mmCIF file of C-alpha atoms and ligand atoms in Angstrom:
data_model
loop_
_atom_site.group_PDB
_atom_site.id
_atom_site.type_symbol
_atom_site.label_atom_id
_atom_site.label_comp_id
_atom_site.label_asym_id
_atom_site.label_seq_id
_atom_site.Cartn_x
_atom_site.Cartn_y
_atom_site.Cartn_z
ATOM 1 C CA MET A 1 93.696 121.601 95.623
ATOM 2 C CA PRO A 2 91.589 118.597 96.238
ATOM 3 C CA GLU A 3 93.291 115.419 97.711
ATOM 4 C CA THR A 4 90.999 113.151 95.806
ATOM 5 C CA VAL A 5 89.419 113.391 92.322
ATOM 6 C CA ALA A 6 85.748 112.404 92.003
ATOM 7 C CA ILE A 7 85.281 109.662 89.405
ATOM 8 C CA GLY A 8 83.010 111.856 87.297
ATOM 9 C CA ASP A 9 85.767 114.321 86.794
ATOM 10 C CA ILE A 10 88.276 112.080 85.064
ATOM 11 C CA ASN A 11 86.824 112.675 81.455
ATOM 12 C CA GLU A 12 86.605 116.345 82.068
ATOM 13 C CA ILE A 13 90.167 116.648 83.402
ATOM 14 C CA ILE A 14 91.582 114.561 80.518
ATOM 15 C CA MET A 15 89.504 116.479 77.937
ATOM 16 C CA ASP A 16 90.568 119.872 79.510
ATOM 17 C CA VAL A 17 94.182 118.899 79.167
ATOM 18 C CA GLN A 18 93.764 117.570 75.615
ATOM 19 C CA ALA A 19 92.133 120.932 74.787
ATOM 20 C CA GLY A 20 95.290 122.641 76.053
ATOM 21 C CA ASN A 21 93.831 123.935 79.322
ATOM 22 C CA ARG A 22 96.297 123.766 82.178
ATOM 23 C CA ARG A 23 95.365 121.510 85.023
ATOM 24 C CA PRO A 24 97.440 120.900 88.196
ATOM 25 C CA THR A 25 99.668 117.949 87.525
ATOM 26 C CA VAL A 26 98.453 115.977 90.487
ATOM 27 C CA GLU A 27 95.000 116.158 89.108
ATOM 28 C CA LEU A 28 95.996 114.798 85.681
ATOM 29 C CA VAL A 29 98.164 112.067 87.206
ATOM 30 C CA THR A 30 95.363 111.051 89.590
ATOM 31 C CA ALA A 31 92.936 111.024 86.708
ATOM 32 C CA LEU A 32 95.190 108.993 84.475
ATOM 33 C CA GLY A 33 95.988 106.561 87.372
ATOM 34 C CA ILE A 34 92.228 105.903 87.900
ATOM 35 C CA ARG A 35 91.713 105.487 84.172
ATOM 36 C CA ILE A 36 94.608 102.941 83.892
ATOM 37 C CA THR A 37 93.120 101.096 86.832
ATOM 38 C CA GLU A 38 89.776 100.812 85.154
ATOM 39 C CA LEU A 39 91.302 99.608 81.918
ATOM 40 C CA LEU A 40 93.257 96.807 83.699
ATOM 41 C CA LYS A 41 90.311 95.764 85.741
ATOM 42 C CA PRO A 42 89.000 92.365 84.315
ATOM 43 C CA ILE A 43 85.476 92.358 82.803
ATOM 44 C CA ARG A 44 83.023 90.495 84.862
ATOM 45 C CA MET A 45 80.802 88.504 82.613
ATOM 46 C CA ILE A 46 78.498 85.413 82.519
ATOM 47 C CA LEU A 47 80.843 82.722 81.062
ATOM 48 C CA THR A 48 79.659 79.455 79.571
ATOM 49 C CA CYS A 49 81.844 76.728 78.136
ATOM 50 C CA PRO A 50 81.764 76.614 74.328
ATOM 51 C CA SER A 51 82.084 72.796 74.448
ATOM 52 C CA CYS A 52 79.765 71.581 77.083
ATOM 53 C CA SER A 53 77.810 74.859 77.955
ATOM 54 C CA GLY A 54 78.714 74.475 81.534
ATOM 55 C CA ARG A 55 78.822 77.777 83.512
ATOM 56 C CA HIS A 56 82.248 78.915 84.317
ATOM 57 C CA ILE A 57 82.512 80.875 87.523
ATOM 58 C CA ASP A 58 85.979 82.083 88.784
ATOM 59 C CA LYS A 59 86.280 81.559 92.580
ATOM 60 C CA GLY A 60 88.982 82.119 95.032
ATOM 61 C CA LEU A 61 92.288 83.290 93.475
ATOM 62 C CA PHE A 62 90.907 83.200 90.041
ATOM 63 C CA ALA A 63 88.234 85.660 90.985
ATOM 64 C CA ILE A 64 90.835 88.332 91.818
ATOM 65 C CA LYS A 65 93.716 87.301 89.640
ATOM 66 C CA PRO A 66 93.297 88.754 86.058
ATOM 67 C CA HIS A 67 93.333 86.012 83.406
ATOM 68 C CA HIS A 68 92.090 85.722 79.890
ATOM 69 C CA THR A 69 92.343 81.986 79.284
ATOM 70 C CA HIS A 70 89.673 79.981 81.324
ATOM 71 C CA ALA A 71 89.572 76.228 82.010
ATOM 72 C CA CYS A 72 86.104 74.612 82.151
ATOM 73 C CA GLN A 73 85.457 73.007 85.614
ATOM 74 C CA HIS A 74 83.102 70.393 83.799
ATOM 75 C CA CYS A 75 84.873 69.192 80.727
ATOM 76 C CA GLY A 76 88.434 70.692 81.048
ATOM 77 C CA LEU A 77 88.358 72.725 77.769
ATOM 78 C CA THR A 78 90.375 75.917 78.013
ATOM 79 C CA TRP A 79 89.233 78.955 75.909
ATOM 80 C CA ARG A 80 89.638 82.700 75.708
ATOM 81 C CA PRO A 81 86.304 84.557 75.651
ATOM 82 C CA ALA A 82 87.795 87.829 74.909
ATOM 83 C CA VAL A 83 91.028 89.609 74.144
ATOM 84 C CA VAL A 84 90.922 91.444 77.476
ATOM 85 C CA ASN A 85 90.933 89.818 80.929
ATOM 86 C CA THR A 86 87.581 88.368 81.975
ATOM 87 C CA VAL A 87 86.194 87.056 85.301
ATOM 88 C CA GLY A 88 83.421 84.519 85.113
ATOM 89 C CA VAL A 89 80.641 85.505 87.678
ATOM 90 C CA GLN A 90 77.535 84.050 89.007
ATOM 91 C CA PHE A 91 75.771 87.420 88.800
ATOM 92 C CA LEU A 92 76.589 90.573 86.788
ATOM 93 C CA PRO A 93 77.585 93.477 89.048
ATOM 94 C CA GLY A 94 74.552 95.385 90.221
ATOM 95 C CA PHE A 95 72.204 92.427 89.776
ATOM 96 C CA LYS A 96 72.986 90.622 93.083
ATOM 97 C CA ASP A 97 75.199 91.273 96.053
ATOM 98 C CA GLU A 98 78.798 91.081 95.062
ATOM 99 C CA SER A 99 80.928 88.973 97.394
HETATM 100 ZN ZN1 ZN B 1 88.392 81.490 84.743
HETATM 101 ZN ZN1 ZN B 2 83.074 72.488 79.360
#
């Protein structure tokens, strides 16, 4: 039994179980754990203030603390860009080095 589950196997494992195929419980629990962690991860996106169009970049604690309401560092407006948690970033993942 593998100790770790490759990321690519998660869908396969969940679909297998949904189809009624038996899978070791540890595999299913691991797959669900990874899936839940993915869902809770805030979405990184380019955020601009709807009022002053200033770029909103979450730094320090806000970069790691999931939040959905953002306060503009330029004009003070607070807004909620999406229902889910978001993090304002300078560059989208994959386009520049992540810090
Ligand atoms: Zn923010
Ligand atoms: Zn603003």
